[in-house]
mmCIF file with all atom_site columns, C-alpha atoms in Angstrom:
data_model
loop_
_atom_site.group_PDB
_atom_site.id
_atom_site.type_symbol
_atom_site.label_atom_id
_atom_site.label_alt_id
_atom_site.label_comp_id
_atom_site.label_asym_id
_atom_site.label_entity_id
_atom_site.label_seq_id
_atom_site.pdbx_PDB_ins_code
_atom_site.Cartn_x
_atom_site.Cartn_y
_atom_site.Cartn_z
_atom_site.occupancy
_atom_site.B_iso_or_equiv
_atom_site.pdbx_formal_charge
_atom_site.auth_seq_id
_atom_site.auth_comp_id
_atom_site.auth_asym_id
_atom_site.auth_atom_id
_atom_site.pdbx_PDB_model_num
ATOM 1   C CA . GLN D 1 1   ? -1.605  -14.009 -14.128 1.00 0.00 ? 1   GLN D CA 1
ATOM 2   C CA . VAL D 1 2   ? 0.137   -11.327 -12.672 1.00 0.00 ? 2   VAL D CA 1
ATOM 3   C CA . GLN D 1 3   ? -0.712  -11.561 -9.677  1.00 0.00 ? 3   GLN D CA 1
ATOM 4   C CA . LEU D 1 4   ? -0.787  -8.864  -6.445  1.00 0.00 ? 4   LEU D CA 1
ATOM 5   C CA . VAL D 1 5   ? -1.364  -10.395 -2.064  1.00 0.00 ? 5   VAL D CA 1
ATOM 6   C CA . GLU D 1 6   ? -1.953  -7.954  0.500   1.00 0.00 ? 6   GLU D CA 1
ATOM 7   C CA . SER D 1 7   ? -1.030  -9.693  4.080   1.00 0.00 ? 7   SER D CA 1
ATOM 8   C CA . GLY D 1 8   ? -0.860  -7.197  6.822   1.00 0.00 ? 8   GLY D CA 1
ATOM 9   C CA . GLY D 1 9   ? -3.508  -6.252  8.125   1.00 0.00 ? 9   GLY D CA 1
ATOM 10  C CA . GLY D 1 10  ? -5.538  -5.899  11.436  1.00 0.00 ? 10  GLY D CA 1
ATOM 11  C CA . SER D 1 11  ? -6.933  -5.322  14.516  1.00 0.00 ? 11  SER D CA 1
ATOM 12  C CA . VAL D 1 12  ? -5.341  -2.704  16.468  1.00 0.00 ? 12  VAL D CA 1
ATOM 13  C CA . GLN D 1 13  ? -5.703  0.093   19.221  1.00 0.00 ? 13  GLN D CA 1
ATOM 14  C CA . PRO D 1 14  ? -4.551  3.649   18.642  1.00 0.00 ? 14  PRO D CA 1
ATOM 15  C CA . GLY D 1 15  ? -1.737  4.901   18.740  1.00 0.00 ? 15  GLY D CA 1
ATOM 16  C CA . GLY D 1 16  ? -0.487  1.082   17.416  1.00 0.00 ? 16  GLY D CA 1
ATOM 17  C CA . SER D 1 17  ? 1.485   -0.109  14.587  1.00 0.00 ? 17  SER D CA 1
ATOM 18  C CA . LEU D 1 18  ? 1.102   -2.363  11.650  1.00 0.00 ? 18  LEU D CA 1
ATOM 19  C CA . ARG D 1 19  ? 2.474   -2.750  9.108   1.00 0.00 ? 19  ARG D CA 1
ATOM 20  C CA . LEU D 1 20  ? 1.361   -4.458  5.774   1.00 0.00 ? 20  LEU D CA 1
ATOM 21  C CA . SER D 1 21  ? 4.051   -6.588  3.145   1.00 0.00 ? 21  SER D CA 1
ATOM 22  C CA . CYS D 1 22  ? 2.545   -7.224  -0.839  1.00 0.00 ? 22  CYS D CA 1
ATOM 23  C CA . ALA D 1 23  ? 4.090   -9.119  -2.998  1.00 0.00 ? 23  ALA D CA 1
ATOM 24  C CA . ALA D 1 24  ? 4.038   -9.389  -6.095  1.00 0.00 ? 24  ALA D CA 1
ATOM 25  C CA . SER D 1 25  ? 4.682   -12.622 -8.572  1.00 0.00 ? 25  SER D CA 1
ATOM 26  C CA . ARG D 1 26  ? 7.459   -13.734 -10.363 1.00 0.00 ? 26  ARG D CA 1
ATOM 27  C CA . ASN D 1 27  ? 5.870   -11.917 -13.643 1.00 0.00 ? 27  ASN D CA 1
ATOM 28  C CA . ILE D 1 28  ? 6.089   -8.505  -12.334 1.00 0.00 ? 28  ILE D CA 1
ATOM 29  C CA . PHE D 1 29  ? 9.187   -7.665  -11.821 1.00 0.00 ? 29  PHE D CA 1
ATOM 30  C CA . ILE D 1 30  ? 7.309   -4.415  -9.396  1.00 0.00 ? 30  ILE D CA 1
ATOM 31  C CA . SER D 1 31  ? 11.400  -2.329  -9.726  1.00 0.00 ? 31  SER D CA 1
ATOM 32  C CA . SER D 1 32  ? 10.401  -0.748  -12.794 1.00 0.00 ? 32  SER D CA 1
ATOM 33  C CA . TYR D 1 33  ? 6.615   -0.301  -12.034 1.00 0.00 ? 33  TYR D CA 1
ATOM 34  C CA . THR D 1 34  ? 5.134   2.928   -9.552  1.00 0.00 ? 34  THR D CA 1
ATOM 35  C CA . MET D 1 35  ? 3.920   1.140   -6.756  1.00 0.00 ? 35  MET D CA 1
ATOM 36  C CA . GLY D 1 36  ? 1.191   2.052   -4.403  1.00 0.00 ? 36  GLY D CA 1
ATOM 37  C CA . TRP D 1 37  ? -0.800  2.065   -1.350  1.00 0.00 ? 37  TRP D CA 1
ATOM 38  C CA . TYR D 1 38  ? -4.244  3.631   -1.556  1.00 0.00 ? 38  TYR D CA 1
ATOM 39  C CA . ARG D 1 39  ? -7.571  2.552   1.068   1.00 0.00 ? 39  ARG D CA 1
ATOM 40  C CA . GLN D 1 40  ? -10.878 2.749   1.541   1.00 0.00 ? 40  GLN D CA 1
ATOM 41  C CA . ALA D 1 41  ? -13.507 3.408   4.423   1.00 0.00 ? 41  ALA D CA 1
ATOM 42  C CA . PRO D 1 42  ? -17.432 2.250   4.578   1.00 0.00 ? 42  PRO D CA 1
ATOM 43  C CA . GLY D 1 43  ? -18.592 4.476   2.172   1.00 0.00 ? 43  GLY D CA 1
ATOM 44  C CA . LYS D 1 44  ? -16.209 6.464   0.750   1.00 0.00 ? 44  LYS D CA 1
ATOM 45  C CA . GLN D 1 45  ? -14.334 6.613   -2.085  1.00 0.00 ? 45  GLN D CA 1
ATOM 46  C CA . ARG D 1 46  ? -10.377 4.507   -2.561  1.00 0.00 ? 46  ARG D CA 1
ATOM 47  C CA . GLU D 1 47  ? -7.910  6.754   -1.818  1.00 0.00 ? 47  GLU D CA 1
ATOM 48  C CA . LEU D 1 48  ? -4.060  7.186   -2.723  1.00 0.00 ? 48  LEU D CA 1
ATOM 49  C CA . VAL D 1 49  ? -2.324  7.147   0.679   1.00 0.00 ? 49  VAL D CA 1
ATOM 50  C CA . ALA D 1 50  ? 1.294   6.255   -0.669  1.00 0.00 ? 50  ALA D CA 1
ATOM 51  C CA . ARG D 1 51  ? 2.993   5.922   -3.885  1.00 0.00 ? 51  ARG D CA 1
ATOM 52  C CA . ILE D 1 52  ? 6.828   4.932   -4.532  1.00 0.00 ? 52  ILE D CA 1
ATOM 53  C CA . THR D 1 53  ? 8.545   5.379   -8.784  1.00 0.00 ? 53  THR D CA 1
ATOM 54  C CA . SER D 1 54  ? 10.087  3.122   -9.745  1.00 0.00 ? 54  SER D CA 1
ATOM 55  C CA . ALA D 1 55  ? 14.077  5.896   -9.143  1.00 0.00 ? 55  ALA D CA 1
ATOM 56  C CA . LEU D 1 56  ? 12.367  5.565   -5.216  1.00 0.00 ? 56  LEU D CA 1
ATOM 57  C CA . SER D 1 57  ? 10.043  8.934   -4.394  1.00 0.00 ? 57  SER D CA 1
ATOM 58  C CA . THR D 1 58  ? 7.541   8.872   -2.415  1.00 0.00 ? 58  THR D CA 1
ATOM 59  C CA . ASN D 1 59  ? 4.357   11.052  -2.033  1.00 0.00 ? 59  ASN D CA 1
ATOM 60  C CA . TYR D 1 60  ? 1.906   10.869  1.170   1.00 0.00 ? 60  TYR D CA 1
ATOM 61  C CA . ALA D 1 61  ? -1.503  12.322  2.090   1.00 0.00 ? 61  ALA D CA 1
ATOM 62  C CA . ASP D 1 62  ? -1.405  14.521  3.702   1.00 0.00 ? 62  ASP D CA 1
ATOM 63  C CA . SER D 1 63  ? -3.540  12.841  6.439   1.00 0.00 ? 63  SER D CA 1
ATOM 64  C CA . VAL D 1 64  ? -0.854  10.257  6.740   1.00 0.00 ? 64  VAL D CA 1
ATOM 65  C CA . LYS D 1 65  ? 2.398   12.118  6.783   1.00 0.00 ? 65  LYS D CA 1
ATOM 66  C CA . GLY D 1 66  ? 4.626   11.780  9.026   1.00 0.00 ? 66  GLY D CA 1
ATOM 67  C CA . ARG D 1 67  ? 2.695   8.131   10.602  1.00 0.00 ? 67  ARG D CA 1
ATOM 68  C CA . PHE D 1 68  ? 3.389   6.054   7.005   1.00 0.00 ? 68  PHE D CA 1
ATOM 69  C CA . THR D 1 69  ? 6.479   4.441   5.620   1.00 0.00 ? 69  THR D CA 1
ATOM 70  C CA . ILE D 1 70  ? 6.172   3.427   2.028   1.00 0.00 ? 70  ILE D CA 1
ATOM 71  C CA . SER D 1 71  ? 9.398   1.307   0.611   1.00 0.00 ? 71  SER D CA 1
ATOM 72  C CA . ARG D 1 72  ? 10.108  -1.044  -1.689  1.00 0.00 ? 72  ARG D CA 1
ATOM 73  C CA . ASP D 1 73  ? 12.287  -4.842  -1.768  1.00 0.00 ? 73  ASP D CA 1
ATOM 74  C CA . ASN D 1 74  ? 13.402  -5.059  -5.540  1.00 0.00 ? 74  ASN D CA 1
ATOM 75  C CA . ALA D 1 75  ? 15.265  -8.401  -4.776  1.00 0.00 ? 75  ALA D CA 1
ATOM 76  C CA . GLU D 1 76  ? 12.418  -9.767  -2.960  1.00 0.00 ? 76  GLU D CA 1
ATOM 77  C CA . ASN D 1 77  ? 9.238   -8.169  -5.174  1.00 0.00 ? 77  ASN D CA 1
ATOM 78  C CA . ILE D 1 78  ? 8.000   -6.660  -1.758  1.00 0.00 ? 78  ILE D CA 1
ATOM 79  C CA . LEU D 1 79  ? 6.399   -3.746  -1.297  1.00 0.00 ? 79  LEU D CA 1
ATOM 80  C CA . TYR D 1 80  ? 5.183   -2.410  2.761   1.00 0.00 ? 80  TYR D CA 1
ATOM 81  C CA . LEU D 1 81  ? 3.959   -0.239  4.488   1.00 0.00 ? 81  LEU D CA 1
ATOM 82  C CA . GLN D 1 82  ? 5.011   0.731   7.439   1.00 0.00 ? 82  GLN D CA 1
ATOM 83  C CA . MET D 1 83  ? 2.147   2.486   9.690   1.00 0.00 ? 83  MET D CA 1
ATOM 84  C CA . ASN D 1 84  ? 2.741   4.365   13.205  1.00 0.00 ? 84  ASN D CA 1
ATOM 85  C CA . SER D 1 85  ? 0.716   6.449   15.318  1.00 0.00 ? 85  SER D CA 1
ATOM 86  C CA . LEU D 1 86  ? -2.635  5.006   13.298  1.00 0.00 ? 86  LEU D CA 1
ATOM 87  C CA . LYS D 1 87  ? -5.720  6.781   14.029  1.00 0.00 ? 87  LYS D CA 1
ATOM 88  C CA . PRO D 1 88  ? -9.213  5.240   14.133  1.00 0.00 ? 88  PRO D CA 1
ATOM 89  C CA . GLU D 1 89  ? -9.688  6.876   10.519  1.00 0.00 ? 89  GLU D CA 1
ATOM 90  C CA . ASP D 1 90  ? -7.336  5.119   9.151   1.00 0.00 ? 90  ASP D CA 1
ATOM 91  C CA . THR D 1 91  ? -9.818  2.291   9.615   1.00 0.00 ? 91  THR D CA 1
ATOM 92  C CA . ALA D 1 92  ? -10.785 1.173   4.961   1.00 0.00 ? 92  ALA D CA 1
ATOM 93  C CA . VAL D 1 93  ? -9.176  -1.561  3.910   1.00 0.00 ? 93  VAL D CA 1
ATOM 94  C CA . TYR D 1 94  ? -5.585  -1.109  2.158   1.00 0.00 ? 94  TYR D CA 1
ATOM 95  C CA . TYR D 1 95  ? -4.932  -2.019  -1.504  1.00 0.00 ? 95  TYR D CA 1
ATOM 96  C CA . CYS D 1 96  ? -1.237  -2.868  -3.553  1.00 0.00 ? 96  CYS D CA 1
ATOM 97  C CA . ASN D 1 97  ? -1.049  -1.007  -6.304  1.00 0.00 ? 97  ASN D CA 1
ATOM 98  C CA . ALA D 1 98  ? 1.229   -1.774  -9.356  1.00 0.00 ? 98  ALA D CA 1
ATOM 99  C CA . GLY D 1 99  ? 0.796   1.228   -12.151 1.00 0.00 ? 99  GLY D CA 1
ATOM 100 C CA . HIS D 1 100 ? 3.613   0.954   -15.275 1.00 0.00 ? 100 HIS D CA 1
ATOM 101 C CA . SER D 1 101 ? 2.082   3.764   -18.131 1.00 0.00 ? 101 SER D CA 1
ATOM 102 C CA . GLY D 1 102 ? 4.167   3.157   -20.525 1.00 0.00 ? 102 GLY D CA 1
ATOM 103 C CA . ILE D 1 103 ? 2.413   -0.350  -21.074 1.00 0.00 ? 103 ILE D CA 1
ATOM 104 C CA . GLY D 1 104 ? -0.206  0.368   -20.397 1.00 0.00 ? 104 GLY D CA 1
ATOM 105 C CA . ALA D 1 105 ? 0.089   -2.477  -16.882 1.00 0.00 ? 105 ALA D CA 1
ATOM 106 C CA . ASP D 1 106 ? -2.059  -0.978  -13.819 1.00 0.00 ? 106 ASP D CA 1
ATOM 107 C CA . TYR D 1 107 ? -2.819  -4.183  -11.160 1.00 0.00 ? 107 TYR D CA 1
ATOM 108 C CA . TRP D 1 108 ? -4.142  -4.652  -7.728  1.00 0.00 ? 108 TRP D CA 1
ATOM 109 C CA . GLY D 1 109 ? -4.667  -6.930  -4.984  1.00 0.00 ? 109 GLY D CA 1
ATOM 110 C CA . GLN D 1 110 ? -7.215  -8.192  -3.185  1.00 0.00 ? 110 GLN D CA 1
ATOM 111 C CA . GLY D 1 111 ? -6.944  -5.574  -0.837  1.00 0.00 ? 111 GLY D CA 1
ATOM 112 C CA . THR D 1 112 ? -6.259  -5.918  3.740   1.00 0.00 ? 112 THR D CA 1
ATOM 113 C CA . GLN D 1 113 ? -8.662  -5.011  6.279   1.00 0.00 ? 113 GLN D CA 1
ATOM 114 C CA . VAL D 1 114 ? -7.358  -2.730  9.128   1.00 0.00 ? 114 VAL D CA 1
ATOM 115 C CA . THR D 1 115 ? -9.516  -1.319  11.654  1.00 0.00 ? 115 THR D CA 1
ATOM 116 C CA . VAL D 1 116 ? -7.900  0.496   14.075  1.00 0.00 ? 116 VAL D CA 1
ATOM 117 C CA . SER D 1 117 ? -10.537 1.325   17.694  1.00 0.00 ? 117 SER D CA 1
ATOM 118 C CA . SER D 1 118 ? -10.517 0.989   21.443  1.00 0.00 ? 118 SER D CA 1
#
Protein backbone atom coordinates (compact mmCIF):
# COMPACT_ATOMS: atom_id res chain seq x y z
CA GLN A 1 0.00 0.00 0.00
CA VAL A 2 1.39 3.40 -1.01
CA GLN A 3 1.80 5.84 1.83
CA LEU A 4 2.72 9.51 1.84
CA VAL A 5 3.46 10.88 5.30
CA GLU A 6 3.74 14.62 5.81
CA SER A 7 5.56 16.24 8.70
CA GLY A 8 6.95 19.62 9.68
CA GLY A 9 3.74 21.53 10.18
CA GLY A 10 3.10 23.68 13.22
CA SER A 11 2.42 27.16 14.47
CA VAL A 12 4.60 30.09 13.52
CA GLN A 13 4.44 33.87 13.66
CA PRO A 14 4.05 35.95 10.51
CA GLY A 15 7.38 36.26 8.75
CA GLY A 16 8.56 32.93 10.07
CA SER A 17 9.60 29.80 8.23
CA LEU A 18 8.71 26.12 8.17
CA ARG A 19 9.88 23.18 6.12
CA LEU A 20 7.40 20.49 5.29
CA SER A 21 8.49 16.97 4.41
CA CYS A 22 6.61 14.19 2.67
CA ALA A 23 8.09 10.73 3.01
CA ALA A 24 6.90 8.20 0.47
CA SER A 25 6.72 4.48 1.13
CA ARG A 26 9.32 2.36 -0.63
CA ASN A 27 6.78 0.77 -2.97
CA ILE A 28 6.80 3.87 -5.16
CA PHE A 29 9.73 5.80 -6.56
CA ILE A 30 8.89 9.47 -6.47
CA SER A 31 11.53 10.15 -9.11
CA SER A 32 9.05 9.07 -11.77
CA TYR A 33 6.09 10.93 -10.33
CA THR A 34 4.89 14.50 -10.46
CA MET A 35 4.89 15.53 -6.83
CA GLY A 36 2.89 18.38 -5.43
CA TRP A 37 1.91 20.27 -2.34
CA TYR A 38 -1.68 21.37 -1.97
CA ARG A 39 -3.43 23.20 0.84
CA GLN A 40 -6.93 23.61 2.11
CA ALA A 41 -8.02 26.40 4.41
CA PRO A 42 -11.27 26.19 6.40
CA GLY A 43 -14.25 26.81 4.16
CA LYS A 44 -12.14 26.86 1.01
CA GLN A 45 -11.35 24.42 -1.77
CA ARG A 46 -8.10 22.56 -1.90
CA GLU A 47 -5.59 24.45 -4.05
CA LEU A 48 -2.24 23.73 -5.64
CA VAL A 49 0.68 25.35 -3.84
CA ALA A 50 3.64 23.97 -5.78
CA ARG A 51 4.43 21.10 -8.11
CA ILE A 52 7.62 19.46 -9.33
CA THR A 53 7.76 17.04 -12.23
CA SER A 54 10.02 14.06 -12.76
CA ALA A 55 12.11 16.35 -14.98
CA LEU A 56 12.43 18.78 -12.05
CA SER A 57 10.27 21.42 -13.67
CA THR A 58 8.46 23.45 -11.03
CA ASN A 59 5.46 25.70 -10.85
CA TYR A 60 3.98 27.67 -7.99
CA ALA A 61 0.76 29.39 -7.07
CA ASP A 62 1.11 33.13 -7.56
CA SER A 63 0.43 33.67 -3.87
CA VAL A 64 3.58 31.79 -2.82
CA LYS A 65 6.04 32.64 -5.60
CA GLY A 66 9.30 33.94 -4.20
CA ARG A 67 8.49 32.66 -0.71
CA PHE A 68 8.09 28.88 -1.08
CA THR A 69 10.45 26.39 -2.66
CA ILE A 70 9.59 22.83 -3.60
CA SER A 71 12.31 20.23 -3.89
CA ARG A 72 12.73 16.49 -3.92
CA ASP A 73 15.31 13.99 -2.73
CA ASN A 74 14.80 11.04 -5.01
CA ALA A 75 17.38 8.90 -3.23
CA GLU A 76 15.55 9.29 0.08
CA ASN A 77 12.09 9.33 -1.55
CA ILE A 78 11.21 12.59 0.21
CA LEU A 79 9.49 15.71 -1.05
CA TYR A 80 10.05 19.06 0.66
CA LEU A 81 8.40 22.44 0.82
CA GLN A 82 10.47 25.26 2.27
CA MET A 83 8.13 28.05 3.33
CA ASN A 84 9.57 31.47 4.16
CA SER A 85 8.00 34.82 4.96
CA LEU A 86 4.85 33.09 6.08
CA LYS A 87 1.62 35.05 6.19
CA PRO A 88 -1.62 34.43 8.09
CA GLU A 89 -3.29 33.59 4.79
CA ASP A 90 -0.92 30.62 4.45
CA THR A 91 -2.76 28.96 7.31
CA ALA A 92 -4.17 25.68 6.06
CA VAL A 93 -3.80 21.93 6.07
CA TYR A 94 -1.04 21.06 3.62
CA TYR A 95 -1.24 17.84 1.63
CA CYS A 96 1.36 15.94 -0.34
CA ASN A 97 0.38 14.41 -3.67
CA ALA A 98 2.05 11.95 -6.01
CA GLY A 99 0.68 11.61 -9.50
CA HIS A 100 1.60 9.53 -12.53
CA SER A 101 -0.77 9.96 -15.47
CA GLY A 102 0.84 7.09 -17.36
CA ILE A 103 -0.39 4.54 -14.85
CA GLY A 104 -3.35 6.46 -13.50
CA ALA A 105 -1.81 6.86 -10.06
CA ASP A 106 -2.92 9.59 -7.69
CA TYR A 107 -1.88 9.33 -4.05
CA TRP A 108 -2.46 11.70 -1.14
CA GLY A 109 -1.02 12.09 2.30
CA GLN A 110 -3.07 12.69 5.42
CA GLY A 111 -2.11 16.35 5.69
CA THR A 112 -0.23 18.52 8.16
CA GLN A 113 -1.54 21.67 9.77
CA VAL A 114 0.25 24.98 9.28
CA THR A 115 -0.94 27.92 11.37
CA VAL A 116 0.48 31.41 10.96
CA SER A 117 -0.63 33.89 13.58
CA SER A 118 0.74 36.39 16.03
